[in-house]
PDB file of C-alpha atoms in Angstrom:
ATOM      1  CA  UNK K   1     254.209 177.786 -26.185  1.00 52.00           C
ATOM      2  CA  UNK K   2     251.272 178.671 -28.294  1.00 57.00           C
ATOM      3  CA  UNK K   3     251.398 181.963 -30.144  1.00 62.00           C
ATOM      4  CA  UNK K   4     248.335 183.931 -30.945  1.00 64.00           C
ATOM      5  CA  UNK K   5     248.493 186.039 -34.043  1.00 61.00           C
ATOM      6  CA  UNK K   6     245.704 188.577 -34.313  1.00 55.00           C
ATOM      7  CA  UNK K   7     245.162 191.453 -36.695  1.00 56.00           C
ATOM      8  CA  UNK K   8     243.025 194.358 -35.748  1.00 52.00           C
ATOM      9  CA  UNK K   9     241.664 196.481 -38.580  1.00 50.00           C
ATOM     10  CA  UNK K  10     240.600 200.020 -38.049  1.00 50.00           C
ATOM     11  CA  UNK K  11     237.551 200.963 -40.082  1.00 48.00           C
ATOM     12  CA  UNK K  12     237.023 204.368 -41.523  1.00 56.00           C
ATOM     13  CA  UNK K  13     234.342 206.405 -39.825  1.00 63.00           C
ATOM     14  CA  UNK K  14     231.894 208.517 -41.724  1.00 83.00           C
ATOM     15  CA  UNK K  15     231.511 212.101 -40.604  1.00 89.00           C
ATOM     16  CA  UNK K  16     228.962 214.642 -41.793  1.00 91.00           C
ATOM     17  CA  UNK K  17     230.377 216.987 -44.409  1.00 91.00           C
ATOM     18  CA  UNK K  18     229.040 219.973 -46.314  1.00 94.00           C
ATOM     19  CA  UNK K  19     230.139 222.230 -49.130  1.00 93.00           C
ATOM     20  CA  UNK K  20     229.182 225.832 -49.828  1.00 94.00           C
ATOM     21  CA  UNK K  21     228.107 225.613 -53.500  1.00 95.00           C
ATOM     22  CA  UNK K  22     227.164 229.309 -53.749  1.00 93.00           C
ATOM     23  CA  UNK K  23     228.694 231.798 -53.269  1.00 91.00           C
ATOM     24  CA  UNK K  24     231.730 230.723 -55.252  1.00 90.00           C
ATOM     25  CA  UNK K  25     233.650 233.928 -54.471  1.00 89.00           C
ATOM     26  CA  UNK K  26     236.094 233.688 -51.564  1.00 88.00           C
ATOM     27  CA  UNK K  27     238.326 236.062 -49.628  1.00 87.00           C
ATOM     28  CA  UNK K  28     242.125 235.774 -49.707  1.00 89.00           C
ATOM     29  CA  UNK K  29     241.784 233.507 -46.657  1.00 89.00           C
ATOM     30  CA  UNK K  30     239.468 231.218 -48.670  1.00 88.00           C
ATOM     31  CA  UNK K  31     236.345 232.297 -46.768  1.00 90.00           C
ATOM     32  CA  UNK K  32     233.120 232.339 -48.826  1.00 94.00           C
ATOM     33  CA  UNK K  33     231.751 235.833 -49.367  1.00 94.00           C
ATOM     34  CA  UNK K  34     228.437 237.117 -50.708  1.00 94.00           C
ATOM     35  CA  UNK K  35     229.342 240.443 -52.311  1.00 92.00           C
ATOM     36  CA  UNK K  36     226.456 242.721 -53.243  1.00 91.00           C
ATOM     37  CA  UNK K  37     226.757 245.459 -55.853  1.00 87.00           C
ATOM     38  CA  UNK K  38     226.765 249.067 -54.692  1.00 84.00           C
ATOM     39  CA  UNK K  39     223.109 249.886 -54.213  1.00 83.00           C
ATOM     40  CA  UNK K  40     221.451 253.241 -54.557  1.00 81.00           C
ATOM     41  CA  UNK K  41     219.524 254.189 -51.435  1.00 78.00           C
ATOM     42  CA  UNK K  42     216.114 252.450 -51.597  1.00 76.00           C
ATOM     43  CA  UNK K  43     217.213 249.615 -53.936  1.00 82.00           C
ATOM     44  CA  UNK K  44     217.532 245.921 -53.094  1.00 84.00           C
ATOM     45  CA  UNK K  45     219.352 242.900 -54.489  1.00 89.00           C
ATOM     46  CA  UNK K  46     219.151 239.153 -53.862  1.00 91.00           C
ATOM     47  CA  UNK K  47     221.901 236.515 -53.967  1.00 94.00           C
ATOM     48  CA  UNK K  48     221.663 232.755 -53.407  1.00 95.00           C
ATOM     49  CA  UNK K  49     223.291 230.725 -50.636  1.00 96.00           C
ATOM     50  CA  UNK K  50     223.443 227.033 -51.557  1.00 97.00           C
ATOM     51  CA  UNK K  51     224.718 224.369 -49.140  1.00 96.00           C
ATOM     52  CA  UNK K  52     225.243 220.724 -50.123  1.00 96.00           C
ATOM     53  CA  UNK K  53     225.605 217.648 -47.958  1.00 95.00           C
ATOM     54  CA  UNK K  54     228.636 216.102 -49.660  1.00 94.00           C
ATOM     55  CA  UNK K  55     228.729 213.105 -47.344  1.00 91.00           C
ATOM     56  CA  UNK K  56     227.132 209.687 -47.465  1.00 91.00           C
ATOM     57  CA  UNK K  57     225.023 210.102 -44.324  1.00 93.00           C
ATOM     58  CA  UNK K  58     222.259 212.517 -43.307  1.00 94.00           C
ATOM     59  CA  UNK K  59     223.632 215.750 -41.879  1.00 94.00           C
ATOM     60  CA  UNK K  60     222.051 218.232 -39.472  1.00 95.00           C
ATOM     61  CA  UNK K  61     223.146 221.842 -39.862  1.00 96.00           C
ATOM     62  CA  UNK K  62     222.358 224.979 -37.891  1.00 95.00           C
ATOM     63  CA  UNK K  63     222.116 228.168 -39.977  1.00 95.00           C
ATOM     64  CA  UNK K  64     222.123 231.611 -38.395  1.00 93.00           C
ATOM     65  CA  UNK K  65     222.754 235.127 -39.633  1.00 91.00           C
ATOM     66  CA  UNK K  66     224.589 237.698 -37.531  1.00 89.00           C
ATOM     67  CA  UNK K  67     223.599 241.109 -38.852  1.00 82.00           C
ATOM     68  CA  UNK K  68     223.812 244.558 -37.202  1.00 77.00           C
ATOM     69  CA  UNK K  69     220.478 245.798 -38.570  1.00 74.00           C
ATOM     70  CA  UNK K  70     217.769 244.951 -41.113  1.00 74.00           C
ATOM     71  CA  UNK K  71     219.820 245.779 -44.217  1.00 81.00           C
ATOM     72  CA  UNK K  72     220.512 242.072 -44.805  1.00 87.00           C
ATOM     73  CA  UNK K  73     217.875 239.371 -44.457  1.00 88.00           C
ATOM     74  CA  UNK K  74     218.141 235.612 -44.911  1.00 90.00           C
ATOM     75  CA  UNK K  75     215.082 234.146 -46.642  1.00 90.00           C
ATOM     76  CA  UNK K  76     213.985 230.547 -47.099  1.00 90.00           C
ATOM     77  CA  UNK K  77     212.108 229.478 -50.241  1.00 89.00           C
ATOM     78  CA  UNK K  78     209.094 227.233 -49.628  1.00 85.00           C
ATOM     79  CA  UNK K  79     211.033 224.033 -50.428  1.00 88.00           C
ATOM     80  CA  UNK K  80     213.674 224.994 -47.829  1.00 89.00           C
ATOM     81  CA  UNK K  81     211.006 225.608 -45.172  1.00 86.00           C
ATOM     82  CA  UNK K  82     210.001 221.942 -45.475  1.00 84.00           C
ATOM     83  CA  UNK K  83     213.559 220.923 -44.472  1.00 88.00           C
ATOM     84  CA  UNK K  84     213.671 222.952 -41.240  1.00 87.00           C
ATOM     85  CA  UNK K  85     213.421 220.643 -38.224  1.00 86.00           C
ATOM     86  CA  UNK K  86     214.024 223.150 -35.405  1.00 86.00           C
ATOM     87  CA  UNK K  87     213.768 226.900 -35.043  1.00 80.00           C
ATOM     88  CA  UNK K  88     211.229 229.652 -35.260  1.00 64.00           C
ATOM     89  CA  UNK K  89     210.350 230.955 -38.693  1.00 67.00           C
ATOM     90  CA  UNK K  90     208.684 234.356 -39.023  1.00 62.00           C
ATOM     91  CA  UNK K  91     205.546 234.809 -41.033  1.00 60.00           C
ATOM     92  CA  UNK K  92     206.227 236.748 -44.263  1.00 55.00           C
ATOM     93  CA  UNK K  93     204.076 239.659 -43.068  1.00 47.00           C
ATOM     94  CA  UNK K  94     206.539 240.364 -40.235  1.00 44.00           C
ATOM     95  CA  UNK K  95     209.457 241.008 -42.586  1.00 44.00           C
ATOM     96  CA  UNK K  96     209.645 244.712 -41.706  1.00 48.00           C
ATOM     97  CA  UNK K  97     207.164 245.551 -44.440  1.00 47.00           C
ATOM     98  CA  UNK K  98     209.315 243.905 -47.101  1.00 56.00           C
ATOM     99  CA  UNK K  99     207.418 241.001 -48.638  1.00 61.00           C
ATOM    100  CA  UNK K 100     208.887 238.631 -51.211  1.00 67.00           C
ATOM    101  CA  UNK K 101     206.430 236.093 -52.676  1.00 73.00           C
ATOM    102  CA  UNK K 102     207.456 232.486 -51.989  1.00 77.00           C
ATOM    103  CA  UNK K 103     210.149 233.514 -49.484  1.00 82.00           C
ATOM    104  CA  UNK K 104     209.982 233.533 -45.692  1.00 83.00           C
ATOM    105  CA  UNK K 105     212.434 235.535 -43.564  1.00 83.00           C
ATOM    106  CA  UNK K 106     214.705 233.583 -41.216  1.00 84.00           C
ATOM    107  CA  UNK K 107     215.502 235.867 -38.290  1.00 80.00           C
ATOM    108  CA  UNK K 108     216.609 233.255 -35.745  1.00 86.00           C
ATOM    109  CA  UNK K 109     218.837 230.168 -35.938  1.00 91.00           C
ATOM    110  CA  UNK K 110     217.229 227.206 -37.705  1.00 92.00           C
ATOM    111  CA  UNK K 111     218.260 223.563 -37.934  1.00 94.00           C
ATOM    112  CA  UNK K 112     217.850 221.546 -41.113  1.00 94.00           C
ATOM    113  CA  UNK K 113     218.451 217.918 -41.972  1.00 93.00           C
ATOM    114  CA  UNK K 114     220.029 217.203 -45.332  1.00 95.00           C
ATOM    115  CA  UNK K 115     220.071 213.727 -46.829  1.00 95.00           C
ATOM    116  CA  UNK K 116     223.236 212.487 -48.518  1.00 94.00           C
ATOM    117  CA  UNK K 117     224.064 214.619 -51.593  1.00 95.00           C
ATOM    118  CA  UNK K 118     221.050 216.889 -50.954  1.00 95.00           C
ATOM    119  CA  UNK K 119     221.272 220.668 -51.437  1.00 96.00           C
ATOM    120  CA  UNK K 120     219.447 223.474 -49.651  1.00 95.00           C
ATOM    121  CA  UNK K 121     218.990 227.020 -50.958  1.00 95.00           C
ATOM    122  CA  UNK K 122     218.489 230.311 -49.150  1.00 94.00           C
ATOM    123  CA  UNK K 123     218.206 233.822 -50.559  1.00 93.00           C
ATOM    124  CA  UNK K 124     220.165 236.656 -48.961  1.00 93.00           C
ATOM    125  CA  UNK K 125     218.600 240.043 -49.618  1.00 90.00           C
ATOM    126  CA  UNK K 126     220.375 243.367 -49.233  1.00 88.00           C
ATOM    127  CA  UNK K 127     218.066 246.345 -48.806  1.00 82.00           C
ATOM    128  CA  UNK K 128     219.503 249.825 -48.964  1.00 72.00           C
ATOM    129  CA  UNK K 129     217.924 251.641 -46.023  1.00 68.00           C
ATOM    130  CA  UNK K 130     220.740 254.038 -45.127  1.00 67.00           C
ATOM    131  CA  UNK K 131     224.080 255.143 -46.566  1.00 68.00           C
ATOM    132  CA  UNK K 132     226.905 252.943 -45.313  1.00 75.00           C
ATOM    133  CA  UNK K 133     229.119 249.944 -45.856  1.00 81.00           C
ATOM    134  CA  UNK K 134     227.758 246.900 -44.078  1.00 82.00           C
ATOM    135  CA  UNK K 135     229.123 243.526 -43.138  1.00 87.00           C
ATOM    136  CA  UNK K 136     227.286 240.534 -41.758  1.00 91.00           C
ATOM    137  CA  UNK K 137     228.003 236.841 -41.264  1.00 94.00           C
ATOM    138  CA  UNK K 138     226.080 233.658 -41.867  1.00 95.00           C
ATOM    139  CA  UNK K 139     227.266 230.826 -39.661  1.00 95.00           C
ATOM    140  CA  UNK K 140     226.731 227.200 -40.652  1.00 96.00           C
ATOM    141  CA  UNK K 141     227.344 224.710 -37.861  1.00 95.00           C
ATOM    142  CA  UNK K 142     227.547 221.021 -38.758  1.00 95.00           C
ATOM    143  CA  UNK K 143     226.325 218.717 -36.018  1.00 93.00           C
ATOM    144  CA  UNK K 144     228.856 216.017 -35.068  1.00 91.00           C
ATOM    145  CA  UNK K 145     231.698 217.520 -37.127  1.00 91.00           C
ATOM    146  CA  UNK K 146     232.838 221.008 -36.079  1.00 88.00           C
ATOM    147  CA  UNK K 147     235.681 220.829 -38.633  1.00 89.00           C
ATOM    148  CA  UNK K 148     233.034 221.399 -41.332  1.00 89.00           C
ATOM    149  CA  UNK K 149     231.593 224.577 -39.765  1.00 91.00           C
ATOM    150  CA  UNK K 150     231.602 227.568 -42.125  1.00 93.00           C
ATOM    151  CA  UNK K 151     231.236 231.311 -41.858  1.00 94.00           C
ATOM    152  CA  UNK K 152     230.106 233.224 -44.933  1.00 95.00           C
ATOM    153  CA  UNK K 153     230.814 236.943 -45.072  1.00 94.00           C
ATOM    154  CA  UNK K 154     228.056 239.182 -46.428  1.00 93.00           C
ATOM    155  CA  UNK K 155     229.206 242.556 -47.747  1.00 91.00           C
ATOM    156  CA  UNK K 156     227.273 245.450 -49.204  1.00 87.00           C
ATOM    157  CA  UNK K 157     227.432 249.187 -49.744  1.00 82.00           C
ATOM    158  CA  UNK K 158     224.669 251.725 -50.114  1.00 75.00           C
ATOM    159  CA  UNK K 159     225.056 255.189 -51.555  1.00 73.00           C
ATOM    160  CA  UNK K 160     223.033 258.238 -52.464  1.00 73.00           C
ATOM    161  CA  UNK K 161     223.461 260.181 -55.709  1.00 70.00           C
ATOM    162  CA  UNK K 162     224.149 263.854 -55.482  1.00 66.00           C
ATOM    163  CA  UNK K 163     222.270 265.851 -58.085  1.00 64.00           C
ATOM    164  CA  UNK K 164     223.729 269.061 -59.471  1.00 58.00           C
ATOM    165  CA  UNK K 165     221.616 271.371 -61.574  1.00 57.00           C
ATOM    166  CA  UNK K 166     223.550 273.611 -63.971  1.00 65.00           C
ATOM    167  CA  UNK K 167     222.264 276.523 -66.013  1.00 69.00           C
ATOM    168  CA  UNK K 168     219.155 277.006 -63.911  1.00 70.00           C
ATOM    169  CA  UNK K 169     217.809 280.484 -64.493  1.00 73.00           C
ATOM    170  CA  UNK K 170     215.637 282.346 -62.089  1.00 65.00           C
ATOM    171  CA  UNK K 171     212.575 284.215 -63.248  1.00 60.00           C
TER     172      UNK K 171
END
């Protein structure tokens, strides 16, 4: 009888993978969080969101912000706009009267393609329009590898100073 001896090797597949470079702060459950300082009513602050394709193949990601009102806005710098392959991008003039030179508001989901080891940067802006604590989420969905999906928490607080006048004398 003739015996056939065959070996079958299983190759390693390459899946898209990303890393959240900024923010570096995480919750106790290891979820990235963009934490804004307490802002006086009428103030604003900006923080970066940086995503890197850590894999060896091009990666398509969907980025969308879930926010209850206009206190938080996701903005794309000009170089990031060039990377967007799908999605509607608002003109800067439509940013609820809040214009930032060189930044375009992203109000709907957008898809970007990142080459291997390439990074993309967004700016998250917190505007203090009313007194409250606010939470929002930025979802990053990695095409062809749902295990790499990420949700970034966005947290801010707005307050108003009370002013007390002492020793005011009437006339």
